[in-house]
Short mmCIF file of C-alpha atoms in Angstrom, two decimals:
data_model
loop_
_atom_site.label_atom_id
_atom_site.label_comp_id
_atom_site.label_asym_id
_atom_site.label_seq_id
_atom_site.Cartn_x
_atom_site.Cartn_y
_atom_site.Cartn_z
CA MET A 1 28.41 -31.81 -38.35
CA GLN A 2 31.05 -30.18 -35.89
CA MET A 3 30.17 -26.66 -34.95
CA TRP A 4 33.57 -24.38 -34.67
CA LEU A 5 33.71 -22.52 -31.66
CA PRO A 6 36.47 -20.43 -29.96
CA ALA A 7 39.04 -21.78 -28.02
CA SER A 8 39.45 -18.40 -26.02
CA PRO A 9 37.39 -16.79 -23.69
CA GLY A 10 37.66 -13.54 -25.38
CA ALA A 11 37.40 -14.93 -28.73
CA LEU A 12 34.24 -17.19 -26.95
CA LEU A 13 32.49 -14.18 -26.44
CA SER A 14 32.97 -11.57 -29.46
CA TYR A 15 31.70 -14.91 -31.20
CA LEU A 16 28.66 -14.50 -28.82
CA VAL A 17 27.57 -10.97 -29.00
CA THR A 18 28.52 -10.82 -32.96
CA LEU A 19 25.31 -14.18 -32.96
CA HIS A 20 23.58 -12.00 -30.61
CA VAL A 21 23.89 -8.98 -33.06
CA LEU A 22 23.33 -11.29 -36.59
CA ARG A 23 19.71 -13.27 -34.39
CA LEU A 24 18.90 -9.43 -34.33
CA GLY A 25 19.42 -8.24 -37.41
CA SER A 26 17.27 -11.23 -38.11
CA ALA A 27 14.17 -10.89 -36.65
CA ASP A 28 10.91 -10.03 -38.36
CA PHE A 29 9.53 -8.14 -34.99
CA SER A 30 10.47 -5.35 -32.11
CA VAL A 31 10.52 -5.97 -28.72
CA VAL A 32 9.22 -2.59 -27.08
CA GLY A 33 8.93 -1.31 -23.63
CA PRO A 34 8.30 1.52 -21.97
CA ASP A 35 9.48 4.95 -22.44
CA ARG A 36 10.63 5.79 -18.25
CA PRO A 37 11.22 3.98 -15.04
CA LEU A 38 8.81 2.81 -13.45
CA ARG A 39 8.18 3.55 -10.11
CA VAL A 40 5.80 1.07 -7.41
CA ALA A 41 5.77 1.18 -3.27
CA VAL A 42 7.34 -1.61 -1.73
CA GLY A 43 4.19 -4.56 -0.64
CA TRP A 44 2.50 -3.48 -3.94
CA TYR A 45 2.14 -5.03 -7.42
CA VAL A 46 3.73 -3.97 -10.92
CA VAL A 47 2.95 -4.79 -13.87
CA LEU A 48 5.87 -4.41 -15.85
CA PRO A 49 4.64 -3.35 -19.47
CA CYS A 50 6.35 -5.13 -22.99
CA HIS A 51 4.62 -5.89 -25.86
CA LEU A 52 5.50 -6.70 -29.74
CA SER A 53 5.74 -4.42 -32.69
CA PRO A 54 3.84 -4.92 -35.13
CA ARG A 55 1.29 -5.98 -32.39
CA ALA A 56 0.98 -10.05 -33.69
CA GLU A 57 0.26 -13.60 -31.65
CA ALA A 58 2.42 -14.00 -28.88
CA ARG A 59 1.23 -17.28 -27.53
CA SER A 60 3.58 -19.18 -29.40
CA LEU A 61 6.81 -17.74 -28.09
CA ASP A 62 9.37 -18.07 -25.59
CA ILE A 63 9.14 -15.22 -23.60
CA ARG A 64 12.17 -14.51 -20.94
CA TRP A 65 11.99 -12.24 -18.48
CA ILE A 66 15.41 -11.36 -17.19
CA ARG A 67 17.37 -9.22 -14.67
CA ASN A 68 21.78 -8.85 -15.79
CA GLN A 69 21.77 -11.62 -17.70
CA VAL A 70 20.16 -15.19 -18.63
CA SER A 71 20.74 -17.03 -16.01
CA GLU A 72 18.37 -14.90 -13.68
CA THR A 73 15.37 -15.57 -14.87
CA VAL A 74 12.53 -13.63 -13.14
CA HIS A 75 9.95 -15.32 -15.69
CA HIS A 76 9.80 -18.17 -17.87
CA TYR A 77 7.34 -18.76 -20.47
CA ARG A 78 7.36 -21.12 -23.30
CA ASN A 79 4.49 -21.98 -25.86
CA GLY A 80 1.96 -21.47 -23.97
CA GLU A 81 3.34 -23.08 -20.18
CA ASP A 82 4.71 -21.62 -17.25
CA LEU A 83 8.93 -23.19 -16.94
CA TYR A 84 10.00 -22.42 -13.36
CA SER A 85 13.00 -24.78 -13.19
CA ASP A 86 15.13 -21.57 -13.55
CA GLN A 87 13.30 -18.73 -12.39
CA LEU A 88 15.37 -16.96 -9.52
CA GLU A 89 14.58 -18.35 -5.23
CA GLU A 90 13.50 -15.24 -4.21
CA TYR A 91 10.95 -14.14 -7.58
CA VAL A 92 9.27 -17.89 -6.64
CA GLY A 93 5.39 -17.49 -6.38
CA ARG A 94 5.67 -13.66 -7.08
CA THR A 95 5.51 -13.55 -10.99
CA GLU A 96 2.77 -14.20 -13.46
CA LEU A 97 2.72 -13.98 -17.30
CA VAL A 98 -0.70 -11.94 -18.08
CA ARG A 99 -1.95 -13.34 -20.70
CA ASP A 100 -4.85 -12.07 -21.57
CA GLY A 101 -2.88 -9.75 -23.81
CA LEU A 102 -1.16 -12.57 -25.30
CA SER A 103 -2.94 -12.74 -28.02
CA HIS A 104 -2.01 -9.34 -28.92
CA GLY A 105 1.16 -9.31 -28.44
CA ARG A 106 1.53 -7.89 -25.42
CA LEU A 107 3.97 -9.42 -22.90
CA ASP A 108 3.74 -8.13 -19.97
CA LEU A 109 5.09 -9.08 -16.11
CA ARG A 110 2.62 -8.91 -13.57
CA ILE A 111 5.37 -9.39 -9.78
CA SER A 112 3.28 -9.45 -6.52
CA GLU A 113 3.94 -7.52 -3.17
CA LEU A 114 7.32 -6.01 -4.15
CA ARG A 115 10.52 -5.90 -2.22
CA PRO A 116 13.13 -3.62 -1.95
CA SER A 117 15.43 -6.10 -3.67
CA ASP A 118 13.55 -6.23 -7.19
CA ASP A 119 15.09 -2.70 -7.68
CA GLY A 120 16.80 -2.08 -10.54
CA GLN A 121 16.55 -2.91 -14.77
CA TYR A 122 14.92 -5.89 -16.14
CA ILE A 123 14.45 -6.85 -20.16
CA CYS A 124 12.12 -8.71 -21.97
CA THR A 125 14.05 -11.45 -24.08
CA VAL A 126 11.53 -13.19 -26.79
CA THR A 127 12.64 -15.75 -28.95
CA ASP A 128 10.55 -17.13 -32.37
CA GLY A 129 12.66 -19.46 -34.47
CA ALA A 130 16.12 -17.39 -35.24
CA SER A 131 14.63 -13.95 -34.77
CA TYR A 132 14.96 -12.13 -31.76
CA GLY A 133 13.98 -9.21 -29.41
CA GLU A 134 14.59 -7.37 -26.29
CA ALA A 135 13.22 -4.40 -24.49
CA THR A 136 14.58 -3.30 -21.16
CA VAL A 137 12.34 -1.98 -17.78
CA ASP A 138 13.85 0.76 -15.68
CA LEU A 139 11.83 -0.53 -11.96
CA GLU A 140 11.99 1.95 -9.32
CA VAL A 141 10.98 0.77 -5.09
CA ALA A 142 10.55 2.88 -2.80
CA ALA A 143 9.12 2.82 0.94
CA THR A 144 8.76 5.79 3.38
CA GLY A 145 9.60 4.99 6.64
CA SER A 146 7.91 6.08 9.74
CA VAL A 147 7.28 9.69 11.68
CA PRO A 148 10.16 9.74 12.91
CA GLN A 149 11.17 9.87 16.39
CA LEU A 150 13.00 12.50 18.86
CA SER A 151 14.79 11.22 21.89
CA LEU A 152 16.49 13.93 24.44
CA GLU A 153 20.02 11.53 25.65
CA ALA A 154 22.86 12.98 26.84
CA TYR A 155 25.08 16.42 27.52
CA GLU A 156 27.64 16.99 25.14
CA ASP A 157 30.28 19.64 23.72
CA GLY A 158 27.73 22.17 26.10
CA GLY A 159 24.48 21.44 24.90
CA ILE A 160 21.64 18.42 24.37
CA ARG A 161 22.60 15.76 21.78
CA VAL A 162 18.86 15.26 20.02
CA VAL A 163 18.96 12.61 18.38
CA CYS A 164 16.68 11.82 15.34
CA ARG A 165 15.17 8.28 14.58
CA SER A 166 13.02 6.32 11.70
CA ALA A 167 12.48 3.39 9.89
CA GLY A 168 11.23 1.33 7.10
CA TRP A 169 12.58 3.56 4.00
CA TYR A 170 13.61 2.77 0.75
CA PRO A 171 15.70 3.79 -1.06
CA LEU A 172 17.92 5.27 2.04
CA PRO A 173 16.78 8.91 2.77
CA GLU A 174 17.84 11.92 3.85
CA VAL A 175 17.91 13.65 6.90
CA LEU A 176 17.24 17.13 8.13
CA TRP A 177 17.56 19.62 10.46
CA LYS A 178 15.34 22.78 11.05
CA ASP A 179 16.18 25.71 13.36
CA PRO A 180 13.12 28.03 14.96
CA ASP A 181 13.77 30.32 11.68
CA GLY A 182 13.32 27.44 9.34
CA GLU A 183 17.21 27.16 7.95
CA HIS A 184 19.01 23.13 7.74
CA LEU A 185 21.66 22.09 9.74
CA PRO A 186 23.39 19.02 8.84
CA SER A 187 23.46 16.80 11.60
CA VAL A 188 26.27 16.15 13.48
CA SER A 189 26.95 12.85 12.95
CA GLN A 190 24.85 10.29 10.95
CA ARG A 191 24.91 6.36 10.55
CA HIS A 192 21.78 3.33 8.75
CA SER A 193 20.80 0.68 9.15
CA SER A 194 18.29 -1.99 7.14
CA ASP A 195 16.41 -4.90 8.76
CA ALA A 196 15.95 -7.94 7.62
CA ARG A 197 13.53 -6.86 4.32
CA GLY A 198 15.88 -4.86 2.75
CA LEU A 199 14.25 -0.93 4.14
CA PHE A 200 17.00 1.24 6.10
CA GLY A 201 16.86 2.91 9.63
CA ILE A 202 19.01 5.54 9.71
CA GLU A 203 19.49 7.64 13.12
CA GLY A 204 21.03 11.86 12.90
CA VAL A 205 22.14 14.01 15.55
CA ILE A 206 22.70 17.19 16.32
CA ILE A 207 23.97 19.28 19.55
CA VAL A 208 21.46 22.17 20.66
CA SER A 209 23.33 24.40 22.87
CA ASN A 210 23.61 28.01 24.74
CA GLY A 211 24.45 29.06 20.78
CA ASN A 212 21.66 28.18 19.45
CA ARG A 213 17.91 30.31 19.70
CA ARG A 214 14.31 29.13 21.51
CA GLY A 215 11.97 27.48 19.73
CA LYS A 216 10.45 24.24 17.37
CA TRP A 217 13.31 22.44 16.18
CA SER A 218 12.84 20.13 13.26
CA CYS A 219 13.99 16.60 11.96
CA VAL A 220 12.79 16.00 7.93
CA VAL A 221 13.65 12.21 7.22
CA ARG A 222 13.10 12.42 2.87
CA ASN A 223 12.31 10.01 0.54
CA SER A 224 14.05 12.31 -3.10
CA ARG A 225 12.11 9.45 -5.26
CA LEU A 226 8.70 9.77 -4.18
CA ASN A 227 9.42 13.58 -3.07
CA GLN A 228 7.53 12.62 0.45
CA GLU A 229 8.79 13.31 3.76
CA GLN A 230 7.67 12.22 7.48
CA GLU A 231 8.64 15.60 10.18
CA THR A 232 8.48 14.97 13.75
CA SER A 233 9.66 18.73 16.02
CA LEU A 234 10.32 19.89 19.92
CA HIS A 235 10.34 23.10 21.40
CA ILE A 236 12.99 23.74 23.24
CA SER A 237 11.92 26.50 25.89
CA ALA A 238 15.22 27.16 27.77
CA PRO A 239 19.02 27.41 26.12
CA PHE A 240 21.77 25.28 27.08
CA PHE A 241 24.32 27.32 28.86
CA HIS A 242 27.58 26.94 26.87
CA ASN A 243 29.55 26.73 29.93
CA ALA A 244 27.07 24.05 31.80
CA ARG A 245 28.47 21.18 33.62
CA PRO A 246 26.61 17.82 33.84
CA TRP A 247 26.24 18.39 37.75
CA MET A 248 24.76 22.18 36.96
CA VAL A 249 22.32 20.40 34.95
CA GLY A 250 21.94 17.77 37.50
CA VAL A 251 20.99 20.68 40.44
CA GLY A 252 18.72 22.77 38.32
CA VAL A 253 16.57 19.63 37.76
CA LEU A 254 16.59 19.17 41.89
CA LEU A 255 15.10 22.61 41.66
CA VAL A 256 12.98 22.70 38.93
CA LEU A 257 11.15 19.56 41.11
CA SER A 258 11.29 20.53 44.17
CA VAL A 259 9.24 23.85 42.82
CA ALA A 260 6.35 21.83 41.11
CA PHE A 261 6.05 18.90 44.32
CA LEU A 262 5.21 22.70 45.87
CA GLY A 263 2.61 23.81 43.48
CA LEU A 264 1.28 20.09 43.01
CA GLY A 265 -1.11 20.35 45.37
CA ALA A 266 -2.88 23.33 44.88
CA TYR A 267 -3.51 21.68 40.99
CA LEU A 268 -4.71 18.83 41.78
CA TRP A 269 -7.18 20.30 44.32
CA ARG A 270 -8.01 22.79 41.72
CA ARG A 271 -8.50 19.60 39.27
CA LYS A 272 -10.82 18.01 42.16
CA VAL A 273 -13.04 20.84 41.61
CA LEU A 274 -13.12 21.43 37.62
CA GLN A 275 -13.27 18.35 37.30
CA SER A 276 -16.63 17.66 39.25
CA ARG A 277 -17.60 20.69 37.00
CA GLU A 278 -17.53 19.31 33.76
CA LEU A 279 -18.63 15.73 34.75
CA ALA A 280 -21.88 16.75 34.47
CA LYS A 281 -21.78 18.49 31.15
CA THR A 282 -19.66 15.63 30.12
CA ASP A 283 -22.32 13.00 30.99
CA ALA A 284 -25.61 14.61 28.91
CA LEU A 285 -23.09 15.73 25.53
CA LEU A 286 -22.81 11.76 25.81
CA GLU A 287 -26.31 11.27 26.74
CA GLU A 288 -26.68 13.79 23.46
CA GLN A 289 -24.43 11.91 21.35
CA THR A 290 -25.66 8.70 22.25
CA ALA A 291 -29.17 9.24 21.43
CA GLU A 292 -27.77 11.49 17.84
CA LEU A 293 -25.50 7.51 16.94
CA MET A 294 -28.64 5.69 17.65
CA ALA A 295 -30.29 7.28 15.85
CA TRP A 296 -28.29 7.80 12.51
CA ARG A 297 -28.04 4.23 13.02
CA LYS A 298 -31.67 3.13 12.45
CA PHE A 299 -31.97 5.88 9.27
CA LEU A 300 -29.02 4.19 7.85
CA LEU A 301 -30.02 0.42 8.68
CA PRO A 302 -33.29 -0.93 7.27
CA HIS A 303 -35.11 -3.25 9.66
CA HIS A 304 -34.29 -6.60 7.36
CA PRO A 305 -30.55 -6.19 5.79
CA ASP A 306 -30.49 -7.25 1.45
CA VAL A 307 -29.92 -11.27 1.36
CA VAL A 308 -26.24 -10.53 -1.02
CA THR A 309 -24.96 -13.67 -2.62
CA LEU A 310 -21.59 -13.73 -5.01
CA ASP A 311 -21.68 -13.65 -8.80
CA PRO A 312 -18.74 -16.60 -9.85
CA ASN A 313 -19.53 -14.90 -12.95
CA SER A 314 -17.59 -11.76 -12.20
CA ALA A 315 -14.59 -14.02 -9.85
CA HIS A 316 -11.50 -13.24 -10.66
CA PRO A 317 -9.97 -16.95 -11.58
CA LYS A 318 -7.36 -16.54 -9.05
CA LEU A 319 -10.91 -16.18 -6.20
CA VAL A 320 -12.59 -19.15 -4.49
CA LEU A 321 -16.50 -18.96 -3.78
CA SER A 322 -17.51 -21.10 -1.31
CA ALA A 323 -20.63 -23.31 -2.37
CA ASP A 324 -23.69 -20.43 -1.14
CA GLY A 325 -21.66 -18.16 -3.44
CA ARG A 326 -21.38 -15.92 0.96
CA SER A 327 -17.92 -15.97 0.84
CA VAL A 328 -14.30 -15.48 -1.23
CA ARG A 329 -11.06 -16.58 -0.49
CA ARG A 330 -7.49 -16.25 -2.88
CA GLY A 331 -6.23 -19.37 -3.97
CA ARG A 332 -2.48 -19.55 -4.28
CA ALA A 333 -3.36 -20.45 -8.70
CA ARG A 334 -5.59 -19.12 -11.39
CA GLN A 335 -7.90 -21.83 -11.43
CA ASP A 336 -9.10 -22.77 -15.40
CA LEU A 337 -12.61 -20.36 -16.16
CA PRO A 338 -13.44 -18.38 -19.81
CA ASP A 339 -12.31 -14.79 -20.03
CA THR A 340 -15.78 -13.52 -20.66
CA PRO A 341 -16.60 -9.62 -20.97
CA GLU A 342 -17.43 -10.16 -17.28
CA ARG A 343 -14.77 -11.45 -15.69
CA PHE A 344 -12.21 -9.77 -14.01
CA ASP A 345 -8.79 -10.95 -15.62
CA THR A 346 -6.21 -8.71 -13.09
CA ARG A 347 -7.50 -7.11 -9.96
CA CYS A 348 -8.56 -9.72 -7.90
CA CYS A 349 -12.03 -8.86 -7.94
CA VAL A 350 -15.39 -10.40 -7.78
CA LEU A 351 -19.21 -8.58 -8.02
CA GLY A 352 -22.39 -9.06 -6.07
CA GLN A 353 -24.78 -10.72 -7.51
CA GLU A 354 -28.15 -8.56 -6.60
CA GLY A 355 -28.00 -5.50 -7.76
CA PHE A 356 -29.74 -2.32 -7.38
CA ARG A 357 -31.13 0.49 -9.45
CA GLU A 358 -33.23 2.62 -6.32
CA GLY A 359 -33.72 2.97 -3.31
CA ARG A 360 -31.62 2.24 0.52
CA HIS A 361 -30.08 -1.37 0.42
CA CYS A 362 -27.64 -2.50 3.51
CA TRP A 363 -25.59 -5.78 3.40
CA GLY A 364 -23.69 -6.86 6.26
CA VAL A 365 -19.46 -8.26 5.85
CA GLU A 366 -17.72 -10.20 8.23
CA VAL A 367 -13.27 -10.25 7.89
CA LYS A 368 -12.10 -13.11 9.19
CA GLY A 369 -8.79 -14.32 9.05
CA GLU A 370 -6.19 -11.84 8.76
CA VAL A 371 -7.61 -8.14 9.16
CA GLY A 372 -4.80 -5.77 9.26
CA GLY A 373 -1.36 -6.27 9.77
CA TYR A 374 0.18 -7.45 6.22
CA SER A 375 -3.26 -8.65 4.35
CA TRP A 376 -5.00 -6.46 1.39
CA TRP A 377 -8.17 -6.10 0.92
CA ALA A 378 -11.62 -3.53 -0.32
CA VAL A 379 -15.04 -3.96 0.63
CA GLY A 380 -17.64 -1.53 -0.94
CA VAL A 381 -19.74 -1.07 -4.18
CA ALA A 382 -19.50 -0.38 -8.19
CA ARG A 383 -20.70 -0.12 -11.16
CA ASP A 384 -21.94 -2.33 -12.95
CA SER A 385 -20.34 -1.18 -15.44
CA VAL A 386 -17.31 -0.65 -14.66
CA ASP A 387 -14.24 -1.78 -16.05
CA ARG A 388 -12.91 -5.58 -15.34
CA LYS A 389 -10.67 -6.11 -17.93
CA GLY A 390 -6.63 -4.27 -16.98
CA ASP A 391 -5.95 -2.16 -13.74
CA THR A 392 -9.00 -1.03 -12.58
CA ASP A 393 -9.68 2.50 -11.24
CA LEU A 394 -9.97 1.55 -7.48
CA SER A 395 -12.07 4.70 -7.03
CA PRO A 396 -15.82 6.62 -7.75
CA ALA A 397 -14.08 8.21 -10.98
CA GLY A 398 -13.78 4.29 -11.70
CA GLY A 399 -16.91 3.91 -10.94
CA ILE A 400 -15.79 2.03 -7.30
CA TRP A 401 -16.91 3.04 -4.27
CA GLY A 402 -15.12 1.31 -1.17
CA VAL A 403 -12.51 1.44 1.56
CA GLN A 404 -10.18 -0.99 1.84
CA ASN A 405 -6.77 -1.92 4.35
CA TRP A 406 -3.77 -2.11 2.59
CA LYS A 407 -1.36 -3.94 5.86
CA GLY A 408 -3.04 -2.39 8.50
CA ARG A 409 -3.11 1.05 7.09
CA PHE A 410 -7.31 1.72 5.95
CA VAL A 411 -8.20 4.13 3.86
CA SER A 412 -11.30 4.72 1.75
CA LEU A 413 -10.15 4.64 -2.35
CA THR A 414 -10.56 8.14 -3.63
CA SER A 415 -8.32 10.56 -4.88
CA SER A 416 -6.60 11.78 -1.91
CA PRO A 417 -6.90 8.37 0.24
CA THR A 418 -8.43 9.50 3.89
CA SER A 419 -6.91 6.97 6.64
CA LEU A 420 -9.27 5.89 9.05
CA PHE A 421 -8.99 5.46 12.54
CA TRP A 422 -9.45 1.34 12.84
CA VAL A 423 -9.45 -1.23 10.64
CA PRO A 424 -13.60 -2.75 11.80
CA ARG A 425 -13.82 -6.74 11.10
CA ARG A 426 -17.74 -6.91 11.08
CA PHE A 427 -19.50 -3.73 9.04
CA TRP A 428 -22.21 -2.21 7.39
CA VAL A 429 -21.87 -1.10 3.78
CA CYS A 430 -25.28 0.74 3.17
CA LEU A 431 -26.23 1.96 -0.42
CA ASP A 432 -29.19 4.87 -1.05
CA CYS A 433 -29.25 4.95 -4.11
CA THR A 434 -31.69 7.93 -4.55
CA GLN A 435 -29.12 9.99 -2.38
CA GLY A 436 -26.03 8.51 -3.85
CA LEU A 437 -24.45 8.18 -1.12
CA VAL A 438 -22.13 5.20 -0.06
CA THR A 439 -21.58 4.62 3.92
CA PHE A 440 -20.50 2.33 5.75
CA ILE A 441 -20.60 1.28 9.34
CA ASP A 442 -18.88 -0.36 12.29
CA ALA A 443 -21.61 -3.76 13.20
CA ASP A 444 -19.91 -3.42 16.72
CA SER A 445 -19.89 0.05 17.94
CA GLY A 446 -22.97 1.77 15.23
CA VAL A 447 -19.96 3.90 14.66
CA GLU A 448 -19.69 5.47 10.50
CA ILE A 449 -16.40 4.80 9.61
CA PHE A 450 -16.46 6.48 6.20
CA THR A 451 -19.47 8.01 3.76
CA PHE A 452 -18.48 9.61 0.41
CA PRO A 453 -19.20 12.74 -0.88
CA PRO A 454 -23.20 11.86 -3.12
CA ALA A 455 -23.07 10.67 -5.95
CA SER A 456 -24.39 10.70 -9.49
CA PHE A 457 -25.41 6.99 -10.29
CA ASN A 458 -27.04 7.86 -13.30
CA ALA A 459 -30.49 5.50 -12.63
CA GLU A 460 -27.31 2.61 -13.80
CA ILE A 461 -27.29 -0.52 -11.89
CA ILE A 462 -25.42 -0.10 -8.70
CA ARG A 463 -23.45 -3.73 -7.06
CA PRO A 464 -21.54 -5.23 -4.05
CA TRP A 465 -17.93 -5.35 -5.05
CA PHE A 466 -15.19 -7.19 -3.16
CA LEU A 467 -10.90 -6.84 -3.62
CA LEU A 468 -8.88 -9.11 -2.36
CA GLY A 469 -5.18 -9.45 -2.63
CA THR A 470 -3.63 -11.42 -0.25
CA GLU A 471 -4.16 -15.29 0.61
CA GLU A 472 -5.17 -14.77 5.00
CA THR A 473 -7.77 -12.78 4.83
CA GLN A 474 -11.58 -14.05 3.65
CA LEU A 475 -14.37 -11.66 3.65
CA CYS A 476 -17.86 -13.43 4.19
CA LEU A 477 -21.60 -12.17 3.62
CA ARG A 478 -23.38 -11.89 7.44
CA ASP A 479 -25.95 -10.83 9.04
CA CYS A 480 -24.00 -8.64 11.27
CA THR A 481 -27.00 -7.59 13.99
CA SER A 482 -26.35 -11.28 15.70
#
């Protein structure tokens, strides 16, 4: 039997559209996506939601996530197997169908390490014999860049050329200038560029001249998608003369330098006298602070730290635990492990084997491999009842008290994250069940890193908690006194 196909390209297109509509009409299910765009920061991961309606078993279906057309395959799953032969190169190793929800009709796709190029529309398509359905998911990727850098670069048009530069933005941000009165001014010129990752750098220029007011001038770079901005200010204390010439500016600079040198000797002599007086005060203050620090550390750290091991029954299938249960790293592929209620299925987390209900406890953690940089890891404590399925809430509200490194930014896992000043390689995790306190201490310096506000554990068992979002880092349980 031969199948008839239209001869002309236009007729062929009409035929395919008609066939597609007929397939849609014959479906005994529909595919449903979110009703609003998903907005996620560059470098993070996202789970694109999609489900069958009515809810039904989906493990035997043909599920394909695509971009703009069928040939642009992001991820392909069919009858229990992931198919990678036609996957777009830029998604290789970054996609994963969340299989735990297939039995309930969920077709969610996880994409890790988001890039600017991931921005756009995705289509979730489902085929079951002659039945077909699809839904669209809009993903908006965004990044907030660096704090702007201001520089005075040249004399121009009777004033000074002020340049504002910032990098690491997505999508392309806007540059705003504010004069001392807070009024917005446009840039005289503006240009942008993009780096190898697709992030934008931007440069704006303004000319400050005699006609401008003295005071604080600000450059604001704004990401309208995230409604976030970075701002840097410059204080101009003297006007620039409209009719001045470069040589006049040079003479003025020489005169200022001459006056400065005349006063330099007197300033240095006076400073030496003041420093000698302050030195004794500083030494005494340092001794007092050192004593307080040692007392604080002695109070927090027990003489015999707890021996903590990792619970393999709670470990996400991508986590690889050492034989002694004292270290964990993230592997490339999921291990074939039973999906029990105790096991994390989305976040790559693992709990400690030991649980604490009362008293004070402390254990050491050492970070091996990549500590800051582009690594993602977190350490802390969690309630034994913490939600282990889906995107666990990484905050005290979700039953987790921890700190995390996210690509070199070390922060507390709170509703309003507090940026911490350094990323430690060795630190103590201290738990006071009676007082409801969780404290992190740098093991090398003894300096307190962060302490959570007192919490009410309600006599619930609290267990050590670890997360590994990237493969470059290994978390080890150590005796940090050595």
